[in-house]
Every structure is written in structure tokens, then in C-alpha cells.
């Protein structure tokens, strides 16, 4: 570790570094289909809030066509997890580089519409008639469940208390259309094999089954909606969590339920949609009995899972046909009023579930809600909304319509249709995939770079700065391992170094979609010494650091070694160790003071014992007073000599009343008195 003084690039840098150090650096896992047990894609992360401050960080292709296109995605321990073709795969969320894959899956993914689920150190993948569990770290298979009735596996898995819940669908089967909804214990009972055949704890069977419709699991019940089975209405069912028996049901849902059931903590209601264009709320008591069901007409068909926060629900609604600007949009529902407050138009159908952040609610009162469009190029759009708003805030006027603003537009090879719901991490970075087979990361732009680096460098050393990036959403991150430098190794003629952080590909910038994002660069001043000179300077610093914070008579040699090394420095090198010279000087003064007092004390003790006992006591008391006084005087002198260096060095150690650099302990009044009685002087010491 270098002992040189540290510098910062700018006054704001120190604050940036302090904030960065306090931040949690581990990623927030997006474990279930919508990130939490309530299936509600509402987060507290500071996501991007405008096209001007958003950019595509990376785009990684994970397939070639629809037959091996990636599934919707989830996040497990800093990795984006998905299926593609015949594999379970992972991508590093920071770099977009592939980081893992499994052996061949035990079944067929079909259209791969369900995202994997991460829980209990395992990843669960639903396929056509099959569910397979994997070790989340090794991607090795743990067990396989094969359903007796089969059916497509397009409904994401729900998890609760060591069990998973999932439904299959035989709507398009030419034979028996009955389908199973199953509960499975996730425990790997047979660790000797990865293909252990699991059995369901219980099975619930209906006609047609479950298509892109996942369940909400409470402490006591399972709430889930199914296809209408060719009948006039679909059924919303509440099942016993332990047995699968029907507790209650509502059989008047208009159209197939192709929405996951979302639980709203604020209202205590279960929310879902129907394909015929209705938003439903179900009031269910803790025992699973349905007390009341309400419906709201959305004015257009939908298979979108809602997202809910602060008394508002948001649902993507289809228009007429599949042409651009056909009436599709985002319906904003006022939960208290029981009606649609307004609709934000979009170019295409926002079919996938929305993502909502409440991170800015305390600042401006708004929810920020994001949807992808199931049309090319699959733009990410957003709306600002709160209670009382009845029209689009800051709309984008397109084709004569008041549309939700565009946050980001995939360009070039990344442009395609999208049925993938957005997810995000704790830094507010959005992740999604579309039919181009690219998985993408969209986040905030960089506004500033902070840099902490050494005052001196040795000839031949490579630049190695601590670099902190501040982003437009206020997040700061250590990006030291992601910057490049304009020099590989320092030479004595180098007086500056430029560092560059190329963090993004393109954005919806001044040139429209696909505008290249330029790297962020900073140039800093450096001082590079020849190897011999550098070593001499470092030697002085090391020897000065060896002087203890509390000087005693035993430290004579340590002080003399530091004095000698400093004296041997060329005059042009002494300027680099001025503050350490102050330390050495203060130590010498403290030592000489102690030596003088020690000599005086020895002379007094050698006089004939002719004084009375009262006089002897007085002399001892006086000696103690002198020792205490010497500590105070020495500290005072050191304060004076140290003030100059303290203003130029971030490595100045604390004074006697602060923590001792060697022990971490504070030196209060008692410690000072103890040091005086032990024949020691406390000095202010830099490191």
C-alpha cells in the first residue's frame, strides 16, 4: 500500500466517495416474476426519469430466432438469469457478459414466455409439462417434475415457504383440455441424482388451465385465475394453501384471466385483469373467503398484469388491431374512485407488466411507471402520476395523440417486438429483452467522475485510481475497474493522466434513437519521480510513520533514523514530505523535553535526605505538576507546527483527544495523565 498523500479530483469528489462507501453494493435479487411475493412490480430504486438522462449500457444477443430466443428474465446474485433454446443461462448484470449455463433442460420451452424463478438458493424453470430445479450457484439440475396432463408452461412460478405453485395449459390441445395447477415441495430429497422425479403435494384440475397467469400466495390461501374453458365466464379461485381444496371462487369474470394476481398492501385487495378488458379487485379475508369482487371497464382488451401503488393501478390496454397508434395505451385507475382516471396513449400495445418506482414520491409526489410496447421497436415508455392527476404529465405528442413519453428506443439490431416485463436492480438500471434475442440494460447517464489518487508515483508504475461515477439519478458507484488511461505506465515526463469511462452505447439523444453516448473523461495532474528518488521519499514517510503517537524515552533511535533519512534528501525532494518533517520535528522536541525532565528528576533524587517528610511530598507533587505541564506545552507546540501540514494532507492523524492511530482508542484526560506519569509525551501524528 502506498504511503503517499492522497488527492482528490475536485471538491465534490470527497463527498462522492463518502456516499459511495456507504452504499450497499450487493444487487437486489429480482426473485419472482414481479420481484416480490405480492407479484407487484413496485420498487424503491431511483430509475431514470427522462430520455435525456437515460442510455443503453449494454446489449447481449442470447439467441438467433424465436426457437432459441431468451425467455423473460429474472435476477439472482448480480446475474441476469433466463432460458434460451435448451439451456438455463446467466449474464453478468454489470458487463453483459455470459457468466453461466446449464446442461440441456429436461423439457421443451415452447415459446418461452415464463421467466425463471430464484428462491432458496435454487432456480426453477417451467417448461411444457415440466418443472426443473437447479442449483443457483452451479446451474446443476436438482430434480424434475413431469405433469401427468402436460400442457404449455407459460405461467411463471409462484413461491412461498419452501413450496412452488404453477399451472399448465391445454387450451390448444386436440385431446383432453384438462390442466393441472400443482404445489411442489422444493426440497431436494435425493442429492445423488439431478433427475430425481418429484411428486406434487397436491393438484387442482380445471378445463383449459392457466396461460400467463400466476398465483398470489398468502399465509393461508392461493389466489389464481384461469382460462374460461370455452364457457361464458372465467373462474377466479381461492385454494387452501396446504391441501389445494377450493375455499371460495368467483365465476363471473368476463374473459380469460391471463394476468397474474397482484396483492396491494395498501388496500388489502387482490388485483387482476381479464382478456375482455376488465380490471378486477377481490376482497379476500385471511381465511380465503371472497367478501367482494368489483370490476372496472378498461375500454380495451388486456392480458397485462397490473402494478399498484399509492392508490393507483396501471394496466396496458390494447387498441383496435395491431397497427401503430390504434388506441393502445396505459390505463391509469383510481382505486378509491373505482374508475379509469385517464389513459396515456402509446404507439403499440403495452402487453407486458409495468414497473413502478416510488423513489421520487417524497420529492414530487409522483409514481414513475414504465412499460414496454409489443410492437417494433419496443420503446420503453413512462408516465408520471399521482392521485388527482387526470391527464398525461409532460406528454409526447405523436400522430396527434397525447402519448406517454419515451424513455428509450432500441435501435438497429435491437429493434423488435417485446413481451418481456421490465425488471430493475437497486441502482435503478432497467433490464429487459425483446424478440431480437438481445438482452439489454438501460440506466441513467453519468454526470460526474470523482477520483482519489496518490500525490506521488514511481517511474514505471501503472495508473491505479479510485474512480467514482455519479449518475443522473443520484446514484454513485465505484467504477475503478471500468476506466481506461491514456498511459500504460508512468514516466518522469508525465505531468497529467487522462482517465476515460465508456459506460454506454447509445440513447434517445439529440440525434434521436441510436445517438452514440460519448465516454466521460477527466484529466488530472500527477507527479512522477525516478525510482531512486521515489524510494528515498517513501523511506522518510515510512520512518516518520514508525514514530509512535505517544513519544517516550525509548523512541530515540526511531526518531534519529527518521531525522537522518530526511537530512539525506535532496532539497528538491524535501517538498514532498513537508508534513512528515513536521512530525519528525515535533517528535524530537517532545523527546528532548522528556530527556531534560528525566535528567532533572534524577539529580533531585540523588540529593541527601535532609528534607522533612512534608518537603519530600511537596517535591513529588511539584514533579507531577511539571510532567503534566510538559505534556500540555508539547501538545501546544505540536498544534502550531502541525496546522500547516494539516491543511495540505488528508492523512493527518487525530490529536491527543481523538483516536490513537495505533490502537483506535481515544486519549481523553485520564489517558493524558497516565501518559505523563509514565514519562511520555503525546504528539499529533500524521500517517
mmCIF file of C-alpha atoms in Angstrom, residues 273-436:
data_model
loop_
_atom_site.group_PDB
_atom_site.id
_atom_site.type_symbol
_atom_site.label_atom_id
_atom_site.label_comp_id
_atom_site.label_asym_id
_atom_site.label_seq_id
_atom_site.Cartn_x
_atom_site.Cartn_y
_atom_site.Cartn_z
ATOM 1 C CA UNK A 273 -57.319 -8.288 -15.378
ATOM 2 C CA UNK A 274 -59.368 -10.234 -17.937
ATOM 3 C CA UNK A 275 -58.786 -10.552 -21.664
ATOM 4 C CA UNK A 276 -62.136 -8.899 -22.385
ATOM 5 C CA UNK A 277 -60.796 -5.642 -20.951
ATOM 6 C CA UNK A 278 -61.730 -5.502 -17.285
ATOM 7 C CA UNK A 279 -59.759 -4.702 -14.148
ATOM 8 C CA UNK A 280 -60.878 -6.703 -11.106
ATOM 9 C CA UNK A 281 -60.341 -6.301 -7.376
ATOM 10 C CA UNK A 282 -61.172 -9.103 -4.956
ATOM 11 C CA UNK A 283 -61.507 -8.511 -1.222
ATOM 12 C CA UNK A 284 -60.494 -11.789 0.457
ATOM 13 C CA UNK A 285 -60.391 -12.381 4.197
ATOM 14 C CA UNK A 286 -57.472 -14.109 5.909
ATOM 15 C CA UNK A 287 -59.227 -17.487 5.695
ATOM 16 C CA UNK A 288 -59.650 -17.265 1.935
ATOM 17 C CA UNK A 289 -63.294 -16.270 1.726
ATOM 18 C CA UNK A 290 -64.163 -13.790 -1.021
ATOM 19 C CA UNK A 291 -66.067 -10.895 0.516
ATOM 20 C CA UNK A 292 -66.483 -8.731 -2.587
ATOM 21 C CA UNK A 293 -65.405 -8.531 -6.233
ATOM 22 C CA UNK A 294 -65.500 -5.307 -8.248
ATOM 23 C CA UNK A 295 -64.812 -4.707 -11.937
ATOM 24 C CA UNK A 296 -63.773 -1.659 -13.961
ATOM 25 C CA UNK A 297 -64.134 -1.466 -17.738
ATOM 26 C CA UNK A 298 -60.753 -0.538 -19.264
ATOM 27 C CA UNK A 299 -62.137 0.174 -22.728
ATOM 28 C CA UNK A 300 -59.900 -2.329 -24.478
ATOM 29 C CA UNK A 301 -58.678 -5.915 -24.298
ATOM 30 C CA UNK A 302 -55.805 -6.731 -21.975
ATOM 31 C CA UNK A 303 -53.675 -9.620 -20.788
ATOM 32 C CA UNK A 304 -51.407 -7.289 -18.818
ATOM 33 C CA UNK A 305 -50.602 -7.864 -15.153
ATOM 34 C CA UNK A 306 -51.309 -4.647 -13.216
ATOM 35 C CA UNK A 307 -48.898 -2.737 -10.995
ATOM 36 C CA UNK A 308 -50.275 -0.826 -7.996
ATOM 37 C CA UNK A 309 -49.032 1.899 -5.617
ATOM 38 C CA UNK A 310 -50.353 4.922 -3.726
ATOM 39 C CA UNK A 311 -53.979 4.288 -4.575
ATOM 40 C CA UNK A 312 -53.397 3.971 -8.338
ATOM 41 C CA UNK A 313 -53.226 0.907 -10.599
ATOM 42 C CA UNK A 314 -51.652 0.802 -14.066
ATOM 43 C CA UNK A 315 -52.535 -1.583 -16.878
ATOM 44 C CA UNK A 316 -51.523 -1.841 -20.534
ATOM 45 C CA UNK A 317 -54.586 -1.875 -22.823
ATOM 46 C CA UNK A 318 -54.813 -2.905 -26.476
ATOM 47 C CA UNK A 319 -56.495 -0.837 -29.147
ATOM 48 C CA UNK A 320 -58.070 -1.966 -32.380
ATOM 49 C CA UNK A 321 -55.931 -4.304 -34.442
ATOM 50 C CA UNK A 322 -52.147 -4.176 -34.466
ATOM 51 C CA UNK A 323 -51.397 -1.003 -36.398
ATOM 52 C CA UNK A 324 -49.466 1.896 -34.862
ATOM 53 C CA UNK A 325 -51.399 4.375 -32.702
ATOM 54 C CA UNK A 326 -54.515 2.207 -32.792
ATOM 55 C CA UNK A 327 -55.816 3.325 -29.410
ATOM 56 C CA UNK A 328 -53.464 1.256 -27.287
ATOM 57 C CA UNK A 329 -52.208 2.823 -24.096
ATOM 58 C CA UNK A 330 -51.657 2.737 -20.350
ATOM 59 C CA UNK A 331 -54.868 2.881 -18.318
ATOM 60 C CA UNK A 332 -54.475 4.728 -15.017
ATOM 61 C CA UNK A 333 -57.009 3.521 -12.447
ATOM 62 C CA UNK A 334 -58.066 5.482 -9.393
ATOM 63 C CA UNK A 335 -58.587 2.714 -6.823
ATOM 64 C CA UNK A 336 -60.657 4.830 -4.430
ATOM 65 C CA UNK A 337 -62.952 6.168 -7.160
ATOM 66 C CA UNK A 338 -63.208 2.773 -8.860
ATOM 67 C CA UNK A 339 -62.684 4.160 -12.347
ATOM 68 C CA UNK A 340 -60.129 4.906 -15.041
ATOM 69 C CA UNK A 341 -58.697 8.354 -14.343
ATOM 70 C CA UNK A 342 -57.204 8.671 -17.833
ATOM 71 C CA UNK A 343 -55.299 6.770 -20.483
ATOM 72 C CA UNK A 344 -51.809 7.580 -21.767
ATOM 73 C CA UNK A 345 -51.701 6.632 -25.454
ATOM 74 C CA UNK A 346 -48.826 4.556 -26.853
ATOM 75 C CA UNK A 347 -47.709 3.561 -30.337
ATOM 76 C CA UNK A 348 -48.205 -0.147 -29.603
ATOM 77 C CA UNK A 349 -49.815 -2.415 -27.039
ATOM 78 C CA UNK A 350 -48.086 -2.350 -23.611
ATOM 79 C CA UNK A 351 -48.809 -6.039 -23.064
ATOM 80 C CA UNK A 352 -46.131 -6.929 -20.506
ATOM 81 C CA UNK A 353 -46.470 -5.932 -16.852
ATOM 82 C CA UNK A 354 -45.368 -2.464 -15.795
ATOM 83 C CA UNK A 355 -42.584 -1.485 -13.425
ATOM 84 C CA UNK A 356 -43.247 1.259 -10.889
ATOM 85 C CA UNK A 357 -40.935 3.184 -8.575
ATOM 86 C CA UNK A 358 -41.936 5.181 -5.522
ATOM 87 C CA UNK A 359 -38.379 6.535 -5.113
ATOM 88 C CA UNK A 360 -39.402 10.056 -6.060
ATOM 89 C CA UNK A 361 -42.699 10.203 -4.172
ATOM 90 C CA UNK A 362 -41.209 12.190 -1.293
ATOM 91 C CA UNK A 363 -39.666 14.657 -3.764
ATOM 92 C CA UNK A 364 -42.574 15.420 -6.073
ATOM 93 C CA UNK A 365 -45.385 13.056 -5.045
ATOM 94 C CA UNK A 366 -45.286 11.111 -8.313
ATOM 95 C CA UNK A 367 -45.175 7.440 -9.134
ATOM 96 C CA UNK A 368 -42.975 6.774 -12.164
ATOM 97 C CA UNK A 369 -44.315 3.832 -14.159
ATOM 98 C CA UNK A 370 -42.586 2.079 -17.080
ATOM 99 C CA UNK A 371 -43.943 -0.193 -19.825
ATOM 100 C CA UNK A 372 -42.506 -1.802 -22.926
ATOM 101 C CA UNK A 373 -44.562 -1.939 -26.136
ATOM 102 C CA UNK A 374 -45.299 -5.133 -28.025
ATOM 103 C CA UNK A 375 -44.525 -3.529 -31.337
ATOM 104 C CA UNK A 376 -41.344 -2.689 -33.196
ATOM 105 C CA UNK A 377 -39.048 -1.144 -31.987
ATOM 106 C CA UNK A 378 -40.466 -1.881 -28.465
ATOM 107 C CA UNK A 379 -39.897 1.505 -26.884
ATOM 108 C CA UNK A 380 -39.814 1.888 -23.121
ATOM 109 C CA UNK A 381 -42.387 4.488 -22.162
ATOM 110 C CA UNK A 382 -43.122 6.012 -18.777
ATOM 111 C CA UNK A 383 -45.698 8.145 -17.047
ATOM 112 C CA UNK A 384 -45.603 10.444 -14.026
ATOM 113 C CA UNK A 385 -48.732 10.055 -11.995
ATOM 114 C CA UNK A 386 -50.264 10.645 -8.579
ATOM 115 C CA UNK A 387 -53.700 10.980 -7.020
ATOM 116 C CA UNK A 388 -55.773 13.714 -8.631
ATOM 117 C CA UNK A 389 -53.966 13.680 -11.997
ATOM 118 C CA UNK A 390 -56.430 13.284 -14.884
ATOM 119 C CA UNK A 391 -54.219 13.612 -17.950
ATOM 120 C CA UNK A 392 -50.725 12.721 -19.109
ATOM 121 C CA UNK A 393 -47.997 14.777 -17.435
ATOM 122 C CA UNK A 394 -45.401 16.127 -19.904
ATOM 123 C CA UNK A 395 -46.884 14.163 -22.818
ATOM 124 C CA UNK A 396 -45.218 13.252 -26.070
ATOM 125 C CA UNK A 397 -47.473 14.384 -28.879
ATOM 126 C CA UNK A 398 -47.334 11.710 -31.586
ATOM 127 C CA UNK A 399 -49.674 11.227 -34.524
ATOM 128 C CA UNK A 400 -51.897 13.871 -32.966
ATOM 129 C CA UNK A 401 -52.219 11.887 -29.728
ATOM 130 C CA UNK A 402 -51.164 12.705 -26.168
ATOM 131 C CA UNK A 403 -48.786 9.820 -25.559
ATOM 132 C CA UNK A 404 -46.723 8.594 -22.642
ATOM 133 C CA UNK A 405 -43.172 9.953 -23.093
ATOM 134 C CA UNK A 406 -40.455 7.665 -24.470
ATOM 135 C CA UNK A 407 -37.573 6.819 -22.152
ATOM 136 C CA UNK A 408 -35.551 4.630 -24.519
ATOM 137 C CA UNK A 409 -35.834 3.233 -28.041
ATOM 138 C CA UNK A 410 -33.982 0.063 -29.145
ATOM 139 C CA UNK A 411 -32.231 0.796 -32.430
ATOM 140 C CA UNK A 412 -30.683 -1.236 -35.234
ATOM 141 C CA UNK A 413 -30.434 -4.947 -34.449
ATOM 142 C CA UNK A 414 -32.068 -4.418 -31.054
ATOM 143 C CA UNK A 415 -35.318 -3.163 -32.605
ATOM 144 C CA UNK A 416 -38.142 -5.737 -32.311
ATOM 145 C CA UNK A 417 -41.439 -6.628 -30.625
ATOM 146 C CA UNK A 418 -41.424 -7.138 -26.850
ATOM 147 C CA UNK A 419 -43.424 -9.343 -24.474
ATOM 148 C CA UNK A 420 -40.941 -9.096 -21.617
ATOM 149 C CA UNK A 421 -41.777 -7.244 -18.410
ATOM 150 C CA UNK A 422 -39.132 -4.842 -17.157
ATOM 151 C CA UNK A 423 -37.122 -5.619 -14.031
ATOM 152 C CA UNK A 424 -34.566 -3.437 -12.257
ATOM 153 C CA UNK A 425 -31.751 -3.521 -9.714
ATOM 154 C CA UNK A 426 -31.156 -1.340 -6.665
ATOM 155 C CA UNK A 427 -29.251 1.238 -8.752
ATOM 156 C CA UNK A 428 -32.343 1.802 -10.900
ATOM 157 C CA UNK A 429 -30.962 0.076 -14.007
ATOM 158 C CA UNK A 430 -33.739 -1.437 -16.142
ATOM 159 C CA UNK A 431 -33.325 -4.849 -17.779
ATOM 160 C CA UNK A 432 -35.428 -6.472 -20.496
ATOM 161 C CA UNK A 433 -35.292 -8.491 -23.700
ATOM 162 C CA UNK A 434 -37.265 -8.380 -26.919
ATOM 163 C CA UNK A 435 -37.750 -10.595 -29.971
ATOM 164 C CA UNK A 436 -34.396 -9.508 -31.386
#
